[in-house]
Amino acid sequence: MELKKLKCRWRITLLLSFGFFLTATGLQAQNETTQQETINLTGNIKDNLGTNLEGVTVRDITSGKTVISDADGNYKIEASKGDSLIASYIGYQDYRWQFSDRIIVNIVLEPISGGLNDVAVVGYGRQKKISLVGAQATVKVEELKQPVANLNTMLAGRISGLVGVQRSGLPGSNSADIWIRGISTFGSSGSGPLVIIDGVQGRNTNDLDPEDVEDFTILKDATATAVYGALGANGVIIINTKRGSASKVNLMANYLEGVTAFTKVPEMADAETYMNLRNEAMVASGFTPAYSQDYIDSTLDPNANHYVYPNVDWMKTLFNNLSHNRRFNFSARGGSDNVQFYTSLAYYEESSLLKTDGLQNYDAGTKYQRYNFVSNVDMKWTKTTKFSLGINGYISQLNEPGSGATSAFSNAMSVSPVRYPVMYPGNLVSGIAEGSTPSPNPWADITQTGYKEAFQSKIATTAQVKQDFDFITKGLSANVLYSFDTYSNNNQYRKRQRSVYYLNQSDPYNDDGSLNLEQVISGVDVLSYDKDYSQDRQFSLQGQVNWARNFGDHHVQAMVVYSQLSQPNPTADSYQDAIPTRQQNYAARATYSYLDKYFAEFDAGYTGSQVFSPENRYGFFPSLGVGWVLSNEKWWKPLSNVFNFFKIRYSNGFSGAIGGSRFDYITTITDGAKGTNFGRVGSSVNYSGINILHYGANVKWAKSHDQDVGLEFNVLNNKLTFIVDWFQKYRTGIFLTRANFPAFAGLQYQPDGNYGTTINRGFDATVELLPIPLTDKLSISFRGTFTYNKDKLLENSAAPYEEPYMDPRGQKILTNYGYIAEGLFQSEADIANHADQSGVGGIPRVGDIMYKDLNGDGLINVYDKTYIGHGDVAPLTFGLATNIQYGNWYVSAFFEGVQGADRELTGNARSPFSGSDDNNIFANAVDRWTEDNHATNPFYPRLAYGTVPNANNNVTSTWWIKDISFIRFKTLNIGYNLPNKIFKNTGFKNATIYFDAVNLCYWSPFKLWDPEMNTGNGNTYPNTRNMAIGFKVNFD
């Protein structure tokens, strides 16, 4: 009989995993019959502030039955008289009672002193939050559910210690770069955090739909990350997806429809401004003006022939004002005492703001579509054995122009408004004369070059067995986890190059009055076909043993883990690439606590990787942390009215990082080297020989020594909480190419090795006010985060510099290298009295930038360069979230800010007319130095035309380092919870109508483009503003 039951449960497990929503009806057959008469016990559960609590676990200890409270805090459970019951919820004290005669029991749960989250996620498990001695932080998952494609674009400012920058808003590429406690490395070493999803590394935060996330935690110091060994130096992100519950099946549907628009479109010069300023620049550089006044007047004349006198606003030509996005998610959650499940299907769609050409018989629009799915099943095989199976993944499709969508903005900015019209009559592609500097026709590039389709799919599977060994010794358990992930990318290209025509400006009309067009590029109208394909796979195995035991007032907990990871390359085209990437990790943790007052924890990771030679393959990374909850001391009672909870902690330990690539420790040679045949003067005859391609290096793990001091305290009856951490990260052994071997050493290449050292100090803080009732209907809460870090490069193995200020050691990691600008030359006397600046870019002229003579030798040259600016990753990040609840209405707003970041302007943003290829210029080019306006601090120095006349100003200097600090109104959420009486006898439990907005506006001293964009000249697709209306409903 038991064997039959076990087989039946295996079948149910497979059906739940791959059948998704078909399980809802099958699970109902799992209900067990009761041995005695049962009665429905009902009630409502609130917190101490009167707020209904959803997700409270109500368990009949006697029978083992469990239910979960709904969104209104209501519960219903079958129980027999005399049964003992318990209501439990993370962050609150348990409520216990015995069922007598009352069939309606309303419950008020009191928060636990020390924080809302009684249990916290840690590496390879969970711990009581009060016992944590490492630095970590969480974010409320509801804050991440916004109308955007990627989860990590919502993280910056919401979690203390996390720094994020969204570089672009292009659909399919609108992710964000994230760092934990700033940047502590450089060179080829990665600086991003390790991501763990459902216990498995190598997965991506953007692979998930936000509705499927149960919790989101970041680990910041060595005590928190040491169990990940040589993978945790940059911090760790842990995400767990939702799982089932022993309750009636709950169905949820969520749909939103939104519009998108650019946060900031670079303002380019109109035709009149462009022609006048170009003439000014050319005259100042000794050239004849490019445009006569008649030509300018004709261009501005609305009745003129604009095929001959073009006047094009390329931004308006290429981009719409609005586009759209939508999201849909449908999930089912429930189960019985033996089997619980969560399944979900989601769809996301977003189109870019690029326009399309309706005359074409194909779709070149940029549109991103993604289908996500999750199926998590937990099943009790026996009373002590639990089996879990999880499958999640996505299928996505990106359609874009044949030439790609990323170049649209750069093309729009590389063509002046008067260079040529959008198209010539007959839908002919306009271009430039043969022999001129080429630049793509921006409109033709996105509409006439065909299209590209990119198909991606990923499936991540995780199987886990957990065994309770209490029958051997109390508190002993073990689990084994196996995962298999596969990813594929299939690109299909249907492209073409159409013929391009040029209008002969000297003779624009034929005898019959038609345009005198010359073909400069011969193309085709037929679309070609091409494709490429790639695939990745990952196998992971983990074995873990846990033990936890109380001995009176002492609590001891221990864990050991073994894990291995293999990443083969199925599409490798060489023997070396076909060798799988492999890792091994051994981890251990031991914790001790006494009376919830004194805590100690030891963590260690022992990691191996094939990146390194056999003798250097493994690294050991230990950590120790201690904590003291002063508020649990008896002598603290006089202070408890002010500080309801007070805790200090300290951690000191090591974590590691991998740098370089596989087999860097092996010297490689080539037999195809060539050189001059000596003895033959002027001969071009070469000989072949053996040459070294790469010098094998004694490469090891980079090691980060982390220290953290944390302070946590609560006031106002635990309603206002503070968490503050001071940290230091000292990293050694950073992998980079050595730069101090002189040429006479005879080496073909500079060798690699562990030569880099950095230090990063700072602090981060979280301040949170729990909901406070102002009236019987109105309550308010807020959460603020603050992160500050200051990094410094200590060693990069460079040779000694001629001057101390030329040495990057002691400077910020991302700083720029250039001249210090002291203003503009306002007269010939200024030039004569200043150091000789001809070594920068020729003889300077009045209106040019004046540079500082750092070494005082009277010459401005490369020996006067130094390190300037801070880099585009801000040392200071902060966020503020406010929530207001009034009856069934709620409003939440979030502001994100950064301070201290800057960016160097390049290209057209720095030198409007440095080339002769008719690039467009920014509208703010009117803010410049002129003979009539000797401004001391204009945006631009004098305008010049050509490379040589601009040489003095077109160099890296503090003049072009611009502050990109900002405060952004990141999100706004307004919603209304429909009254439950509306859904009486309908099968619906509750519903919400809401409005969500992302990137509403920002304030910044930088005005040219969105300050988060990763560009020095504004030529990338901007970030977008999103506004959506949605409807969410729960039903049985």
mmCIF file of N, CA and C in Angstrom, residues 152-167 175-183 787 872-878 897-898 1012:
data_model
loop_
_atom_site.group_PDB
_atom_site.id
_atom_site.type_symbol
_atom_site.label_atom_id
_atom_site.label_comp_id
_atom_site.label_asym_id
_atom_site.label_seq_id
_atom_site.Cartn_x
_atom_site.Cartn_y
_atom_site.Cartn_z
ATOM 1 N N ASN A 152 16.157 44.341 -12.267
ATOM 2 C CA ASN A 152 17.249 45.086 -11.642
ATOM 3 C C ASN A 152 17.208 46.583 -11.920
ATOM 4 N N THR A 153 16.326 47.048 -12.802
ATOM 5 C CA THR A 153 16.197 48.492 -13.005
ATOM 6 C C THR A 153 15.458 49.157 -11.854
ATOM 7 N N MET A 154 14.866 48.355 -10.971
ATOM 8 C CA MET A 154 14.086 48.897 -9.853
ATOM 9 C C MET A 154 14.836 48.854 -8.526
ATOM 10 N N LEU A 155 16.105 48.484 -8.535
ATOM 11 C CA LEU A 155 16.805 48.224 -7.286
ATOM 12 C C LEU A 155 17.525 49.436 -6.706
ATOM 13 N N ALA A 156 18.049 50.312 -7.547
ATOM 14 C CA ALA A 156 18.889 51.413 -7.070
ATOM 15 C C ALA A 156 18.127 52.279 -6.075
ATOM 16 N N GLY A 157 18.750 52.524 -4.935
ATOM 17 C CA GLY A 157 18.172 53.377 -3.915
ATOM 18 C C GLY A 157 17.199 52.687 -2.991
ATOM 19 N N ARG A 158 16.731 51.489 -3.347
ATOM 20 C CA ARG A 158 15.757 50.797 -2.504
ATOM 21 C C ARG A 158 16.419 49.943 -1.436
ATOM 22 N N ILE A 159 17.691 49.582 -1.661
ATOM 23 C CA ILE A 159 18.399 48.709 -0.733
ATOM 24 C C ILE A 159 19.696 49.384 -0.352
ATOM 25 N N SER A 160 19.931 49.535 0.927
ATOM 26 C CA SER A 160 21.184 50.153 1.354
ATOM 27 C C SER A 160 22.354 49.267 0.956
ATOM 28 N N GLY A 161 23.391 49.890 0.419
ATOM 29 C CA GLY A 161 24.568 49.154 -0.019
ATOM 30 C C GLY A 161 24.563 48.794 -1.481
ATOM 31 N N LEU A 162 23.422 48.945 -2.147
ATOM 32 C CA LEU A 162 23.349 48.585 -3.562
ATOM 33 C C LEU A 162 23.353 49.845 -4.421
ATOM 34 N N VAL A 163 24.225 49.841 -5.427
ATOM 35 C CA VAL A 163 24.344 50.951 -6.362
ATOM 36 C C VAL A 163 23.937 50.436 -7.735
ATOM 37 N N GLY A 164 23.058 51.172 -8.417
ATOM 38 C CA GLY A 164 22.597 50.740 -9.730
ATOM 39 C C GLY A 164 22.501 51.895 -10.695
ATOM 40 N N VAL A 165 22.785 51.612 -11.969
ATOM 41 C CA VAL A 165 22.698 52.623 -13.021
ATOM 42 C C VAL A 165 22.041 51.983 -14.237
ATOM 43 N N GLN A 166 20.927 52.570 -14.706
ATOM 44 C CA GLN A 166 20.279 52.084 -15.914
ATOM 45 C C GLN A 166 20.863 52.828 -17.103
ATOM 46 N N ARG A 167 21.513 52.097 -17.996
ATOM 47 C CA ARG A 167 22.282 52.711 -19.067
ATOM 48 C C ARG A 167 21.461 53.021 -20.315
ATOM 49 N N SER A 175 18.473 46.885 -19.337
ATOM 50 C CA SER A 175 18.855 46.392 -18.030
ATOM 51 C C SER A 175 19.647 47.468 -17.288
ATOM 52 N N ALA A 176 20.156 47.127 -16.124
ATOM 53 C CA ALA A 176 20.933 48.080 -15.324
ATOM 54 C C ALA A 176 22.196 47.401 -14.828
ATOM 55 N N ASP A 177 23.251 48.198 -14.651
ATOM 56 C CA ASP A 177 24.465 47.721 -14.008
ATOM 57 C C ASP A 177 24.303 47.901 -12.496
ATOM 58 N N ILE A 178 24.646 46.883 -11.740
ATOM 59 C CA ILE A 178 24.503 46.979 -10.288
ATOM 60 C C ILE A 178 25.790 46.544 -9.603
ATOM 61 N N TRP A 179 26.070 47.195 -8.494
ATOM 62 C CA TRP A 179 27.221 46.878 -7.656
ATOM 63 C C TRP A 179 26.772 46.898 -6.206
ATOM 64 N N ILE A 180 27.441 46.134 -5.386
ATOM 65 C CA ILE A 180 27.178 46.138 -3.953
ATOM 66 C C ILE A 180 28.354 46.818 -3.270
ATOM 67 N N ARG A 181 28.041 47.931 -2.594
ATOM 68 C CA ARG A 181 29.044 48.756 -1.923
ATOM 69 C C ARG A 181 30.106 49.249 -2.883
ATOM 70 N N GLY A 182 29.662 49.653 -4.052
ATOM 71 C CA GLY A 182 30.545 50.309 -4.997
ATOM 72 C C GLY A 182 31.462 49.356 -5.735
ATOM 73 N N ILE A 183 32.511 49.934 -6.310
ATOM 74 C CA ILE A 183 33.460 49.192 -7.133
ATOM 75 C C ILE A 183 34.763 49.005 -6.367
ATOM 76 N N THR A 787 23.723 55.146 0.949
ATOM 77 C CA THR A 787 24.945 54.374 0.693
ATOM 78 C C THR A 787 26.054 55.317 0.273
ATOM 79 N N ASP A 872 31.563 57.733 -13.400
ATOM 80 C CA ASP A 872 30.110 57.796 -13.542
ATOM 81 C C ASP A 872 29.357 56.899 -12.578
ATOM 82 N N VAL A 873 30.049 56.230 -11.654
ATOM 83 C CA VAL A 873 29.381 55.480 -10.598
ATOM 84 C C VAL A 873 29.474 56.306 -9.325
ATOM 85 N N ALA A 874 28.349 56.791 -8.853
ATOM 86 C CA ALA A 874 28.329 57.769 -7.766
ATOM 87 C C ALA A 874 28.790 57.161 -6.451
ATOM 88 N N PRO A 875 29.571 57.915 -5.669
ATOM 89 C CA PRO A 875 29.939 57.433 -4.333
ATOM 90 C C PRO A 875 28.775 57.493 -3.359
ATOM 91 N N LEU A 876 27.780 58.329 -3.648
ATOM 92 C CA LEU A 876 26.650 58.514 -2.735
ATOM 93 C C LEU A 876 25.348 58.210 -3.470
ATOM 94 N N THR A 877 24.588 57.254 -2.942
ATOM 95 C CA THR A 877 23.279 56.882 -3.472
ATOM 96 C C THR A 877 22.280 56.891 -2.333
ATOM 97 N N PHE A 878 21.098 57.420 -2.583
ATOM 98 C CA PHE A 878 20.083 57.445 -1.530
ATOM 99 C C PHE A 878 18.706 57.237 -2.136
ATOM 100 N N GLY A 897 18.281 59.087 -5.650
ATOM 101 C CA GLY A 897 19.235 60.144 -5.928
ATOM 102 C C GLY A 897 20.665 59.651 -5.893
ATOM 103 N N VAL A 898 21.528 60.319 -6.641
ATOM 104 C CA VAL A 898 22.961 60.048 -6.604
ATOM 105 C C VAL A 898 23.694 61.382 -6.536
ATOM 106 N N GLU A 1012 21.922 59.151 -16.469
ATOM 107 C CA GLU A 1012 22.292 57.753 -16.272
ATOM 108 C C GLU A 1012 22.834 57.094 -17.532
#
